[in-house]
Amino acid sequence: MIPFLKFIIMDFSSDHSSNYSTAIDAAFQCITSSHSNSHNLSELPWDRFSRWVYCICVVTFDLELGQAMEMVYPAHVKLTEKEKASICYMAFPDSNSGCMGNTQFYFRMRQCPVRRPNLQVHEDFNKSCMVPLQIDFCHYLGFVYFRQVKDKSLPRGYFQKSMVLLTKLPLVSLFTEVLGKIAPSFFSNGEPCLESACHDIDQWPHPAPGLPLSLPLMGNVLQVYIPSRIDASSPISRDEESEENTVQIYEKINIPSSYEVDIFQSFLPVLSHIQLLWELVVTSEPIIVMASSPTITCDIVQALISMIWPLKYCCDYRPFFTIHDSEFKEYTTKVQAPPPVILGVTNPFFAKTLQHWPHIIRIGDLQSVPNKHKIKRGGNIKVLDSKPGLYTQYKPFLSKDKDVLKHILKGIQSERPVEVQNTILRHYLLELTQSFIIPLERYMASLMPLLKNISPHKDTPMPRPFNPDDFLKSIEQSGPQLTSGIKGNWSALYRRFFRSANFAGWYNSRYKEVTYKLQGLHIQAISEADMLEWIKDKEEVEIVDLVLRLRNKLAVVESGNLSLPKRTAEKLQSQVSAIIATLPDDLQNVLK
């Protein structure tokens, strides 16, 4: 079972206004007891805040200007004019549906190329979190809480305002929950509520995957667990591990992690095409999701990019895309083929503008029974804005797994709980992806040099290059057929995958991990070798060169990218000191 990002909300009092200070005190005690090292007196105000949230914006509707930025908090945060304009445009739904009441969704936008250095805590986050949850430093995620209600006291007769939380962390469930608590209080009580909430966030410990975190927020404490890379290989859910300790004390609210959206409800209208959609996503095909609400497009886009877990979706994706987006012309041009991106749109204008896109998902009623009809061929349909369904001319390489679909459809008829349906569908997609990845991982392991060839007296060996033809020969005997009962042309699917950004992302990540592994093995070999014996017949120039190379190895160890015992680094440092001691005094002074 895939690990959960979970929340436990502790409600200290039914009357938050009267017991707010007591709640905060209790929250701080909870924080300091489990994370005493997170408070660093040398940190400046808002340092901890910036680890989680870049800023919170309030966007209102101005009769003369349209959507306008009313407030940015904290006030010292800098946004470019282009970023402010993008946030304003994306903060309101872009459809004719009206979206009365409260609407929550999120968008993804490019960071303007200004000098904003990456935070070290975010670099560390990427090293320890699951690959699908890694931060993309080129983009922001904006979580929106939009309110539109009738108000006769206003000139237009409506109250229209949005709160936008801007962050680098792709923790969709967490920030949706956080904004769902802050925004209603702000709309009702004004700026002091926002200030209090931001000061709460400024007390949060750093986002550490693999550790239970206690996050105080407006009289509650969110108990959060962000899955780590270790969890990716563990079948035990964190919910199951801690159930005994928490469920009897607090009201427990489990919110799936960012890649565990409600995929059953999201895919319900196109459920019979789920395997075809998996092929489109894994091979980085351009996809448009059309719906009436940004909430729906966000859920479906998130479900699409998460359906290939534990592979990371390495292309661009926009859960909510509008005609005002800075990449509008880039993504809608008909001069060249559509780029590998998944776009969620609500404006009917896109139904005609994007008819040339190869794959279009048109969503109507999410509660409708799965479409049992054949796939609609995009080129033959003229009224894309009125008929729900999947429009594509793509011919899948794999045969459809009818048994899984029958099992899920039977669950719909018998009113099986949604949680169970989600688990069945998620397990099916996970097995499909793992069957696809295992041969790649096995082949990647075969490219590693033999352990006996790692010599302390030679350079670090490198893995052999990935050869697609050699890989395809290997799957004849050890391919997906060993773990999956799905028939089809797996070789052709792999060839298409090799041309995609998802393969490039997977290979670059694995190659980096493999080279780090080889460096670690090489450093261990050096630390255990008798280097003093080796340098006995060497010239001074060779010895100095060796010292410099060993110091480079120490720098790699200190970077934290290698998982090495502390004793290994100490032995390596002793080797360097011992070698330097054999040199003349003048050279020793230079090297020291």
Short mmCIF file of C-alpha atoms in Angstrom, two decimals, residues 11-23 218-220:
data_model
loop_
_atom_site.label_atom_id
_atom_site.label_comp_id
_atom_site.label_asym_id
_atom_site.label_seq_id
_atom_site.Cartn_x
_atom_site.Cartn_y
_atom_site.Cartn_z
CA ASP A 11 -9.22 20.85 18.06
CA PHE A 12 -8.38 22.39 21.43
CA SER A 13 -11.72 24.10 21.85
CA SER A 14 -14.99 24.57 20.06
CA ASP A 15 -14.56 28.30 20.60
CA HIS A 16 -11.27 29.16 18.91
CA SER A 17 -11.64 32.89 19.45
CA SER A 18 -11.68 32.64 23.24
CA ASN A 19 -9.05 29.94 23.67
CA TYR A 20 -6.77 30.81 20.79
CA SER A 21 -3.73 31.65 22.92
CA THR A 22 -4.11 28.42 24.88
CA ALA A 23 -4.24 26.49 21.62
CA MET A 218 -5.17 28.61 13.91
CA GLY A 219 -5.84 26.72 17.12
CA ASN A 220 -5.24 23.29 15.61
#
